[in-house]
CSV table of C-alpha atoms in Angstrom, one decimal:
chain,number,residue,atom,x,y,z
X,255,MET,CA,-32.9,-16.8,23.9
X,256,ILE,CA,-33.8,-13.2,24.0
X,257,SER,CA,-32.6,-11.0,21.3
X,258,SER,CA,-30.1,-8.4,22.4
X,259,ASP,CA,-32.1,-5.6,20.7
X,260,VAL,CA,-35.1,-6.0,23.0
X,261,ILE,CA,-33.1,-6.0,26.2
X,262,ARG,CA,-30.5,-3.4,25.3
X,263,GLY,CA,-31.8,-0.6,27.5
X,264,TYR,CA,-31.6,-2.9,30.6
X,265,ASN,CA,-28.1,-4.3,30.3
X,266,ASP,CA,-26.8,-1.7,32.7
X,267,THR,CA,-29.6,-2.5,35.2
X,268,ILE,CA,-28.8,-6.2,35.1
X,269,ILE,CA,-25.1,-5.6,35.8
X,270,LEU,CA,-25.8,-3.1,38.6
X,271,PHE,CA,-28.2,-5.6,40.2
X,272,LEU,CA,-25.5,-8.3,40.2
X,273,LEU,CA,-23.1,-5.8,41.9
X,274,LEU,CA,-25.5,-4.7,44.6
X,275,LYS,CA,-24.3,-7.2,47.2
X,276,ASP,CA,-20.7,-7.9,46.3
X,277,PRO,CA,-18.1,-6.7,43.9
X,278,SER,CA,-17.6,-9.1,41.0
X,279,TYR,CA,-15.7,-9.6,37.8
X,280,GLY,CA,-16.5,-10.1,34.1
X,281,TYR,CA,-16.8,-13.9,33.9
X,282,GLU,CA,-18.7,-14.2,37.2
X,283,ILE,CA,-21.3,-11.6,36.1
X,284,SER,CA,-21.9,-13.2,32.7
X,285,LYS,CA,-22.2,-16.6,34.3
X,286,ASN,CA,-24.7,-15.3,36.9
X,287,ILE,CA,-26.8,-13.7,34.2
X,288,ARG,CA,-26.8,-17.0,32.3
X,289,GLU,CA,-27.8,-19.0,35.3
X,290,LEU,CA,-30.4,-16.6,36.7
X,291,THR,CA,-32.2,-16.4,33.4
X,292,LYS,CA,-31.9,-20.2,32.9
X,293,GLU,CA,-29.8,-19.5,29.7
X,294,GLN,CA,-32.6,-17.5,28.2
X,295,TYR,CA,-30.3,-14.5,28.1
X,296,ILE,CA,-26.6,-14.8,27.4
X,297,MET,CA,-24.8,-11.5,27.4
X,298,LYS,CA,-22.2,-11.2,24.7
X,299,GLU,CA,-18.6,-10.3,25.9
X,300,THR,CA,-18.6,-7.1,23.9
X,301,THR,CA,-21.9,-6.0,25.3
X,302,LEU,CA,-20.7,-6.7,28.9
X,303,TYR,CA,-17.5,-4.8,28.5
X,304,SER,CA,-19.1,-1.8,26.7
X,305,ALA,CA,-21.5,-1.6,29.6
X,306,PHE,CA,-18.6,-1.7,32.1
X,307,SER,CA,-16.9,1.1,30.2
X,308,ARG,CA,-20.1,3.2,30.1
X,309,LEU,CA,-21.0,2.6,33.7
X,310,GLU,CA,-17.5,3.5,34.8
X,311,LYS,CA,-17.4,6.7,32.8
X,312,ASN,CA,-20.7,7.7,34.5
X,313,GLN,CA,-19.2,6.8,37.8
X,314,TYR,CA,-21.9,4.2,38.6
X,315,ILE,CA,-19.2,1.6,39.1
X,316,GLU,CA,-15.5,1.6,40.0
X,317,SER,CA,-12.9,-1.0,39.0
X,318,PHE,CA,-10.1,-2.3,41.0
X,319,TYR,CA,-7.6,-5.1,40.7
X,320,GLY,CA,-8.3,-8.2,42.7
X,321,ASP,CA,-5.7,-10.6,44.2
X,322,GLU,CA,-3.7,-12.5,41.8
X,323,THR,CA,-5.0,-16.0,41.2
X,324,ASN,CA,-2.8,-18.4,39.1
X,325,GLY,CA,-0.8,-15.5,37.8
X,326,LYS,CA,-3.8,-13.7,36.6
X,327,ARG,CA,-4.9,-10.3,37.9
X,328,ARG,CA,-8.7,-9.9,37.6
X,329,THR,CA,-10.4,-6.6,37.2
X,330,TYR,CA,-13.2,-6.4,39.7
X,331,TYR,CA,-16.1,-3.9,39.7
X,332,ARG,CA,-18.0,-2.4,42.6
X,333,ILE,CA,-21.1,-0.3,42.6
X,334,THR,CA,-21.0,3.3,43.8
X,335,PRO,CA,-23.7,5.3,45.7
X,336,LEU,CA,-24.4,7.1,42.4
X,337,GLY,CA,-24.8,3.7,40.8
X,338,ARG,CA,-27.3,2.6,43.4
X,339,ALA,CA,-29.3,5.7,42.8
X,340,TYR,CA,-29.2,5.1,39.1
X,341,TYR,CA,-30.3,1.5,39.6
X,342,GLN,CA,-33.3,2.7,41.7
X,343,GLU,CA,-34.2,5.1,38.9
X,344,LYS,CA,-34.0,2.3,36.3
X,345,CYS,CA,-36.2,0.0,38.4
X,346,GLU,CA,-38.9,2.7,38.6
X,347,GLU,CA,-38.6,3.3,34.9
X,348,TRP,CA,-39.1,-0.4,34.3
X,349,PHE,CA,-42.4,-0.5,36.2
X,350,VAL,CA,-43.7,2.3,34.0
X,351,THR,CA,-42.3,0.7,30.8
X,352,LYS,CA,-43.8,-2.6,31.7
X,353,GLU,CA,-47.2,-1.0,32.4
X,354,VAL,CA,-47.2,0.9,29.2
X,355,VAL,CA,-46.1,-2.0,27.0
X,356,GLU,CA,-48.5,-4.4,28.6
X,357,LYS,CA,-51.4,-2.3,27.5
X,358,PHE,CA,-50.6,-3.3,24.0
X,359,ILE,CA,-50.0,-7.0,24.6
X,360,GLU,CA,-52.7,-9.4,23.7
X,361,THR,CA,-52.2,-13.0,24.8
X,362,SER,CA,-55.5,-14.5,23.7
X,363,LEU,CA,-54.9,-14.4,20.0
Y,53,MET,CA,-6.4,-21.6,23.7
Y,54,ASP,CA,-4.2,-20.2,21.0
Y,55,THR,CA,-7.3,-19.9,18.8
Y,56,ILE,CA,-8.9,-17.6,21.2
Y,57,LYS,CA,-5.8,-15.5,21.7
Y,58,ASN,CA,-5.3,-15.2,17.9
Y,59,TYR,CA,-9.0,-14.3,17.5
Y,60,LEU,CA,-8.6,-11.4,19.9
Y,61,GLU,CA,-5.3,-10.3,18.5
Y,62,ASN,CA,-6.9,-10.2,15.1
Y,63,LEU,CA,-9.8,-8.1,16.2
Y,64,PHE,CA,-7.6,-5.6,17.9
Y,65,CYS,CA,-4.9,-5.5,15.3
Y,66,ASN,CA,-6.0,-2.2,13.8
Y,67,VAL,CA,-6.8,-0.6,17.2
Y,68,GLY,CA,-4.3,1.9,18.6
Y,69,VAL,CA,-2.6,0.6,21.8
Y,70,ASN,CA,-3.1,2.4,25.0
Y,71,GLU,CA,-3.4,1.3,28.6
Y,72,GLU,CA,-7.2,1.0,28.6
Y,73,VAL,CA,-7.2,-1.1,25.4
Y,74,LEU,CA,-4.5,-3.4,26.8
Y,75,ARG,CA,-6.4,-3.9,30.0
Y,76,LEU,CA,-9.6,-4.5,28.2
Y,77,LYS,CA,-7.9,-7.1,25.9
Y,78,GLN,CA,-6.5,-8.9,28.9
Y,79,ASP,CA,-9.8,-8.9,30.7
Y,80,LEU,CA,-11.6,-10.2,27.7
Y,81,TYR,CA,-9.0,-12.9,27.3
Y,82,ASN,CA,-9.3,-14.0,31.0
Y,83,ASN,CA,-13.0,-14.1,30.6
Y,84,MET,CA,-13.0,-16.2,27.5
Y,85,GLU,CA,-10.4,-18.5,28.9
Y,86,GLU,CA,-12.4,-19.1,32.1
Y,87,LYS,CA,-15.5,-19.7,30.1
Y,88,TYR,CA,-13.6,-22.1,27.9
Y,89,MET,CA,-12.2,-24.0,30.9
Y,90,GLU,CA,-15.6,-24.4,32.3
Y,91,LEU,CA,-17.1,-25.6,29.0
Y,92,LYS,CA,-14.3,-28.2,28.9
Y,93,ARG,CA,-15.1,-29.3,32.4
Y,94,GLU,CA,-18.7,-29.7,31.5
Y,95,GLY,CA,-17.6,-32.3,28.9
Y,96,HIS,CA,-17.5,-30.3,25.7
Y,97,SER,CA,-14.8,-31.0,23.2
Y,98,GLU,CA,-12.1,-28.4,22.6
Y,99,ASN,CA,-13.5,-27.4,19.2
Y,100,GLU,CA,-17.0,-27.1,20.6
Y,101,ALA,CA,-15.8,-25.0,23.6
Y,102,ILE,CA,-13.8,-22.6,21.3
Y,103,GLY,CA,-16.8,-22.3,19.0
Y,104,MET,CA,-19.2,-21.5,21.8
Y,105,VAL,CA,-16.8,-18.9,23.4
Y,106,ILE,CA,-16.3,-17.2,20.1
Y,107,SER,CA,-19.9,-17.2,19.1
Y,108,ASN,CA,-20.8,-15.5,22.3
Y,109,PHE,CA,-18.1,-12.9,21.9
Y,110,GLY,CA,-20.4,-10.3,20.2
Y,111,ASN,CA,-19.5,-7.4,18.0
Y,112,ILE,CA,-16.1,-5.7,18.5
Y,113,ASP,CA,-17.4,-2.4,17.0
Y,114,GLU,CA,-19.9,-2.0,19.7
Y,115,LEU,CA,-17.1,-2.1,22.3
Y,116,LEU,CA,-14.7,0.1,20.4
Y,117,LYS,CA,-17.4,2.7,19.9
Y,118,GLU,CA,-18.0,2.8,23.7
Y,119,LEU,CA,-14.3,3.2,24.3
Y,120,GLY,CA,-14.1,6.0,21.8
Y,121,VAL,CA,-11.4,4.2,19.8
Y,122,GLU,CA,-12.4,3.9,16.2
Y,123,LYS,CA,-10.8,1.4,13.9
Y,124,PRO,CA,-8.4,3.5,11.7
Y,125,ALA,CA,-9.7,1.5,8.8
Y,126,ALA,CA,-13.2,2.9,9.2
Y,127,LYS,CA,-12.0,6.5,8.9
Y,128,LYS,CA,-9.5,6.4,6.2
Y,129,GLY,CA,-10.0,6.0,2.4
Y,130,ARG,CA,-11.4,3.3,0.3
Y,131,PHE,CA,-11.5,-0.3,1.5
Y,132,LEU,CA,-10.4,-3.0,-1.0
Y,133,SER,CA,-11.6,-6.6,-0.7
Y,134,GLN,CA,-9.4,-9.5,-1.4
Y,135,THR,CA,-11.0,-10.0,-4.8
Y,136,GLU,CA,-10.5,-6.3,-5.7
Y,137,VAL,CA,-6.9,-6.5,-4.7
Y,138,GLU,CA,-6.3,-9.7,-6.7
Y,139,ASP,CA,-8.0,-8.1,-9.7
Y,140,LEU,CA,-5.8,-4.9,-9.3
Y,141,VAL,CA,-2.6,-6.9,-9.0
Y,142,TYR,CA,-3.5,-9.1,-12.0
Y,143,ASN,CA,-4.5,-6.2,-14.2
Y,144,GLN,CA,-1.6,-3.9,-13.3
Y,145,LYS,CA,0.8,-6.8,-14.1
Y,146,ARG,CA,-1.0,-7.6,-17.4
Y,147,TRP,CA,-1.2,-4.0,-18.7
Y,148,SER,CA,2.3,-3.1,-17.5
Y,149,LYS,CA,3.5,-5.6,-20.1
Y,150,PHE,CA,1.6,-3.7,-22.7
Y,151,ILE,CA,3.2,-0.4,-21.6
Y,152,GLY,CA,6.6,-2.0,-21.9
Y,153,ILE,CA,5.8,-3.4,-25.3
Y,154,GLY,CA,4.5,0.1,-26.4
Y,155,VAL,CA,7.7,1.8,-25.4
Y,156,PHE,CA,9.7,-1.0,-27.0
Y,157,LEU,CA,7.8,-0.6,-30.3
Y,158,ILE,CA,8.5,3.2,-30.4
Y,159,LEU,CA,12.2,2.6,-29.8
Y,160,ALA,CA,12.1,-0.2,-32.4
Y,161,ALA,CA,10.4,2.2,-34.8
Y,162,VAL,CA,13.3,4.7,-34.5
Y,163,ALA,CA,15.8,1.8,-34.9
Y,164,VAL,CA,14.1,0.6,-38.1
Y,165,LEU,CA,14.0,4.2,-39.4
Y,166,ILE,CA,17.7,4.6,-39.0
Y,167,LEU,CA,18.5,1.2,-40.4
Y,168,SER,CA,16.2,1.4,-43.4
Y,169,GLY,CA,17.5,4.9,-44.2
Y,170,VAL,CA,21.1,3.7,-44.5
Y,171,VAL,CA,20.2,0.5,-46.2
Y,172,LEU,CA,18.2,2.3,-48.9
Y,173,GLU,CA,20.9,4.7,-49.4
Y,174,LYS,CA,23.3,1.8,-50.2
Y,175,VAL,CA,20.7,0.1,-52.4
Y,176,GLU,CA,20.2,3.4,-54.2
Y,177,LEU,CA,23.9,3.8,-54.8
Y,178,PHE,CA,24.2,0.4,-56.5
Y,179,ASN,CA,21.0,-0.2,-58.3
Y,180,ILE,CA,18.4,2.4,-58.2
Y,181,ARG,CA,20.4,5.3,-59.6
Y,182,SER,CA,20.1,3.8,-63.0
Y,183,MET,CA,16.4,3.4,-62.9
Y,184,SER,CA,13.6,5.9,-63.2
Y,185,VAL,CA,13.7,9.5,-61.9
Y,186,ASN,CA,10.9,9.2,-59.4
Y,187,ILE,CA,12.7,6.5,-57.4
Y,188,ASN,CA,14.6,9.1,-55.5
Y,189,GLU,CA,11.5,10.5,-54.0
Y,190,LEU,CA,10.2,7.1,-53.3
Y,191,SER,CA,13.3,6.0,-51.5
Y,192,SER,CA,13.2,8.9,-49.1
Y,193,ALA,CA,9.6,8.1,-48.3
Y,194,LEU,CA,10.1,4.3,-48.0
Y,195,PRO,CA,11.9,4.2,-44.6
Y,196,LEU,CA,9.0,6.1,-43.2
Y,197,ILE,CA,6.5,3.4,-43.8
Y,198,PRO,CA,7.7,0.8,-41.3
Y,199,PHE,CA,8.7,3.6,-39.0
Y,200,PHE,CA,5.2,5.0,-38.8
Y,201,ILE,CA,3.6,1.5,-38.6
Y,202,LEU,CA,5.7,0.6,-35.6
Y,203,LEU,CA,5.3,4.1,-34.1
Y,204,ALA,CA,1.5,3.9,-34.5
Y,205,ALA,CA,1.5,0.4,-33.0
Y,206,GLY,CA,3.6,1.6,-30.1
Y,207,ILE,CA,1.5,4.6,-29.4
Y,208,GLY,CA,-1.7,2.6,-29.8
Y,209,THR,CA,-0.5,0.1,-27.3
Y,210,LEU,CA,0.4,2.8,-24.8
Y,211,ILE,CA,-3.0,4.5,-25.2
Y,212,ILE,CA,-4.9,1.2,-24.8
Y,213,SER,CA,-2.9,0.1,-21.7
Y,214,GLY,CA,-3.2,3.6,-20.3
Y,215,LEU,CA,-7.0,3.5,-20.7
Y,216,MET,CA,-7.2,0.0,-19.2
Y,217,LEU,CA,-5.1,1.1,-16.2
Y,218,GLU,CA,-7.1,4.3,-15.6
Y,219,LYS,CA,-9.6,2.2,-13.5
Y,220,TYR,CA,-6.8,1.6,-11.0
Y,221,GLU,CA,-5.4,5.1,-10.8
Y,222,PHE,CA,-7.1,5.6,-7.5
Y,223,ILE,CA,-4.3,3.7,-5.7
Y,224,GLU,CA,-2.0,6.6,-6.6
Y,225,LYS,CA,-4.4,9.2,-5.4
Y,226,GLU,CA,-6.4,7.8,-2.6
Y,227,GLU,CA,-5.7,6.2,0.7
Y,228,VAL,CA,-6.4,2.5,0.4
Y,229,GLU,CA,-7.2,0.1,3.2
Y,230,ILE,CA,-7.0,-3.6,3.1
Y,231,SER,CA,-7.8,-6.3,5.6
Y,232,THR,CA,-5.1,-8.1,7.5
Y,233,SER,CA,-5.5,-11.3,5.5
Y,234,THR,CA,-5.3,-9.4,2.2
Y,235,ARG,CA,-2.2,-7.6,3.6
Y,236,ASN,CA,-0.6,-11.0,4.3
Y,237,TRP,CA,-1.4,-12.1,0.8
Y,238,VAL,CA,0.2,-9.0,-0.7
Y,239,GLU,CA,3.2,-9.4,1.6
Y,240,LYS,CA,3.7,-13.0,0.5
Y,241,ARG,CA,3.4,-12.1,-3.1
Y,242,LYS,CA,5.9,-9.2,-2.7
Y,243,GLU,CA,8.3,-11.5,-0.9
Y,244,SER,CA,8.2,-14.1,-3.6
Y,245,TYR,CA,8.6,-11.5,-6.3
Y,246,GLN,CA,11.6,-9.8,-4.6
Y,247,LEU,CA,14.2,-12.1,-6.3
Y,248,SER,CA,12.7,-11.8,-9.8
Y,249,TYR,CA,12.5,-8.1,-9.3
Y,250,VAL,CA,16.2,-7.7,-8.5
Y,251,ILE,CA,17.2,-10.0,-11.4
Y,252,LEU,CA,15.0,-8.1,-13.9
Y,253,ILE,CA,16.4,-4.7,-12.7
Y,254,VAL,CA,20.0,-5.9,-12.8
Y,255,ALA,CA,19.4,-7.3,-16.3
Y,256,GLY,CA,17.9,-4.0,-17.4
Y,257,VAL,CA,20.8,-2.0,-16.0
Y,258,MET,CA,23.3,-4.4,-17.7
Y,259,LEU,CA,21.6,-3.9,-21.0
Y,260,CYS,CA,21.7,-0.2,-20.6
Y,261,VAL,CA,25.4,-0.3,-19.7
Y,262,LEU,CA,26.3,-2.7,-22.5
Y,263,SER,CA,24.3,-0.9,-25.2
Y,264,PRO,CA,26.8,1.9,-26.0
Y,265,MET,CA,29.6,-0.6,-26.0
Y,266,VAL,CA,27.8,-2.6,-28.6
Y,267,LEU,CA,27.3,0.5,-30.7
Y,268,ILE,CA,31.0,1.5,-30.4
Y,269,THR,CA,32.2,-2.1,-31.2
Y,270,ILE,CA,30.0,-2.5,-34.3
Y,271,ALA,CA,30.7,0.9,-35.5
Y,272,THR,CA,34.5,0.6,-35.1
Y,273,PHE,CA,34.7,-2.9,-36.5
Y,274,THR,CA,32.8,-2.2,-39.7
Y,275,GLY,CA,33.7,1.5,-40.0
Y,276,THR,CA,30.9,2.1,-42.4
Y,277,ASP,CA,27.6,4.0,-42.3
Y,278,LEU,CA,25.7,0.8,-42.3
Y,279,GLY,CA,27.8,-0.5,-39.3
Y,280,GLY,CA,27.0,2.7,-37.5
Y,281,ALA,CA,23.3,2.4,-38.2
Y,282,ILE,CA,23.2,-1.3,-37.1
Y,283,GLY,CA,25.1,-0.2,-33.9
Y,284,VAL,CA,22.5,2.5,-33.2
Y,285,ALA,CA,19.7,0.2,-34.0
Y,286,SER,CA,20.9,-2.5,-31.7
Y,287,LEU,CA,21.5,0.1,-28.9
Y,288,LEU,CA,17.9,1.2,-29.3
Y,289,ILE,CA,16.6,-2.3,-29.2
Y,290,MET,CA,18.7,-3.1,-26.1
Y,291,ILE,CA,17.4,0.0,-24.4
Y,292,GLY,CA,13.9,-1.0,-25.5
Y,293,ILE,CA,14.3,-4.4,-23.8
Y,294,ALA,CA,15.7,-2.7,-20.7
Y,295,VAL,CA,12.8,-0.3,-20.6
Y,296,TYR,CA,10.4,-3.2,-20.9
Y,297,LEU,CA,12.1,-5.0,-18.0
Y,298,PHE,CA,12.0,-1.8,-15.9
Y,299,VAL,CA,8.4,-1.0,-16.6
Y,300,VAL,CA,7.1,-4.6,-15.9
Y,301,SER,CA,9.1,-5.2,-12.8
Y,302,GLY,CA,8.8,-1.7,-11.5
Y,303,MET,CA,5.0,-1.6,-11.9
Y,304,GLU,CA,4.5,-4.9,-10.2
Y,305,MET,CA,6.7,-4.0,-7.2
Y,306,GLU,CA,5.1,-0.5,-7.1
Y,307,THR,CA,1.6,-2.1,-6.9
Y,308,TYR,CA,2.7,-4.2,-3.9
Y,309,GLN,CA,4.4,-1.2,-2.2
Y,310,ARG,CA,1.4,1.0,-2.7
Y,311,LEU,CA,-0.9,-1.6,-1.3
Y,312,LEU,CA,1.3,-2.0,1.7
Y,313,LYS,CA,2.1,1.7,1.9
Y,314,VAL,CA,5.8,1.2,2.4
Y,315,GLY,CA,8.7,3.4,1.3
Y,316,GLU,CA,8.0,6.2,-1.0
Y,317,PHE,CA,4.3,5.8,-1.4
Y,318,SER,CA,3.2,7.9,1.4
Y,319,PRO,CA,0.8,10.7,0.4
Y,320,GLU,CA,3.5,13.4,0.6
Y,321,ARG,CA,5.8,11.5,-1.8
Y,322,ASN,CA,2.9,11.3,-4.2
Y,323,LYS,CA,2.9,15.1,-4.5
Y,324,GLU,CA,6.6,15.2,-5.3
Y,325,ASN,CA,6.2,12.6,-8.0
Y,326,LYS,CA,3.4,14.7,-9.5
Y,327,VAL,CA,5.7,17.6,-10.2
Y,328,VAL,CA,8.2,15.3,-11.9
Y,329,SER,CA,5.6,13.6,-13.9
Y,330,ILE,CA,4.1,16.9,-15.1
Y,331,VAL,CA,7.5,18.0,-16.3
Y,332,ALA,CA,8.1,14.6,-17.8
Y,333,ALA,CA,4.9,14.8,-19.8
Y,334,ILE,CA,6.2,18.0,-21.4
Y,335,VAL,CA,9.8,17.2,-21.8
Y,336,TRP,CA,9.7,13.8,-23.4
Y,337,PRO,CA,7.3,14.5,-26.2
Y,338,LEU,CA,9.2,17.7,-26.9
Y,339,THR,CA,12.4,15.7,-27.1
Y,340,VAL,CA,10.9,13.4,-29.6
Y,341,VAL,CA,9.7,16.4,-31.7
Y,342,VAL,CA,13.1,18.0,-31.6
Y,343,PHE,CA,14.8,14.7,-32.4
Y,344,LEU,CA,12.6,14.1,-35.4
Y,345,ALA,CA,12.9,17.7,-36.6
Y,346,TRP,CA,16.6,17.7,-36.2
Y,347,SER,CA,17.0,14.3,-37.9
Y,348,PHE,CA,14.7,15.0,-40.8
Y,349,LEU,CA,15.7,18.6,-41.5
Y,350,GLY,CA,19.4,18.2,-41.0
Y,351,ASN,CA,19.5,14.5,-42.0
Y,352,ASP,CA,21.6,14.0,-38.9
Y,353,TRP,CA,20.5,10.5,-37.9
Y,354,HIS,CA,23.9,9.4,-37.1
Y,355,ILE,CA,24.2,11.9,-34.2
Y,356,SER,CA,20.7,13.1,-33.3
Y,357,TRP,CA,20.0,10.1,-31.1
Y,358,ILE,CA,22.4,11.6,-28.6
Y,359,LEU,CA,19.5,13.9,-27.6
Y,360,PHE,CA,17.9,11.0,-25.7
Y,361,PRO,CA,20.7,10.2,-23.3
Y,362,ILE,CA,21.4,13.9,-22.7
Y,363,VAL,CA,17.8,14.7,-21.9
Y,364,GLY,CA,17.6,11.5,-19.9
Y,365,ILE,CA,20.6,12.5,-17.7
Y,366,LEU,CA,19.3,16.1,-17.3
Y,367,PHE,CA,15.9,14.9,-16.5
Y,368,GLY,CA,17.2,12.4,-13.9
Y,369,ALA,CA,19.2,15.3,-12.3
Y,370,PHE,CA,16.1,17.5,-12.3
Y,371,ALA,CA,14.0,14.8,-10.6
Y,372,GLY,CA,16.7,14.3,-8.0
Y,373,VAL,CA,16.8,18.1,-7.3
Y,374,VAL,CA,13.0,18.2,-7.0
Y,375,GLU,CA,13.1,15.4,-4.5
Y,376,LEU,CA,15.8,17.1,-2.4
Y,377,ILE,CA,13.9,20.4,-2.3
Y,378,GLN,CA,10.7,18.8,-1.3
Y,379,LYS,CA,12.3,16.7,1.3
Y,380,ASN,CA,13.6,19.7,3.1
């Protein structure tokens, strides 16, 4: 399991990636993260919803109510064009970050 | 499922309610419920599933910070833990008894003074007159000895309990925050104390109402100075007991009310009480001085006690007027 401190700067990127194709909702996103990372990263509920709130404030995502299923109305999120641009930016930033950090990583100790 | 619902409700209990918060709470609940269902389907027991859902919930402060809603508890005054509150309640209760005893001792001192003065006068009339010359001086000093012993004990007790309670004065001046579970604890205690509180207050009031009747009855039946003195002394003792009951029950209830911030213990009300308490701090010692001066100089013990009820009623009226003015 990855510590949440290490990955903090990329929570937004992870969520935006999962919204690239289709709109989704809280539980589905957290489940997808868990499955894609083979349970190496489980995003806490509060982290997920803080990210939703932050991304929505910055207009990178929009929320809307889905159809009611078993009496429950889910809040769905969809990515905006601004969000896609931001996602691109974050990906480029990651390449640089990775390159920089790797210069200091020694595996043959 | 209720466990999860309660868990969320507890986390949000101090958060102001608005549409955003309500929606967030509902979303979080749906999420957790869905996760719980899935864990159950995967074959986890109910307890396991709840444990896993809650352990993956994270830190509520992170979320509230993002939403811009701060827990009111974080902004306002001093936070008291359960142990601190228990300590406060225990000590307030303990030292309030000493305050009550202190006041009682002072009233008992006055009662003893009145009584011994009259008794000695009688003794003097029958026996001592025939004895040596110096006895006269001695007899006028004698009633003062038990009076001063009791007075000193009373004042000492008041000073000690005042010093011991100084540590807890902050609940009168500062905003105090307690957790939900502590609040429940205080509420439960307050509830279970309610009946005793009412009984103690009623008993105190009855003693106050009955005390002049006792005085009048004894004084009329005996028709002597001694009878009058016994009457006054028993009036003072009854009032002393009543004051003890008021102090002990009042302070315990007050502690609960302050902790729960109900009724008159809002910060504004504290200011009003301050004016009254400053005046009280001047008026009452002054009354005692005037009482002692009048009684000793004029030797008017039989009537000078009337000073206390008169000042008491006037002071009550003053406190009422102050409250009225400040309310408007």
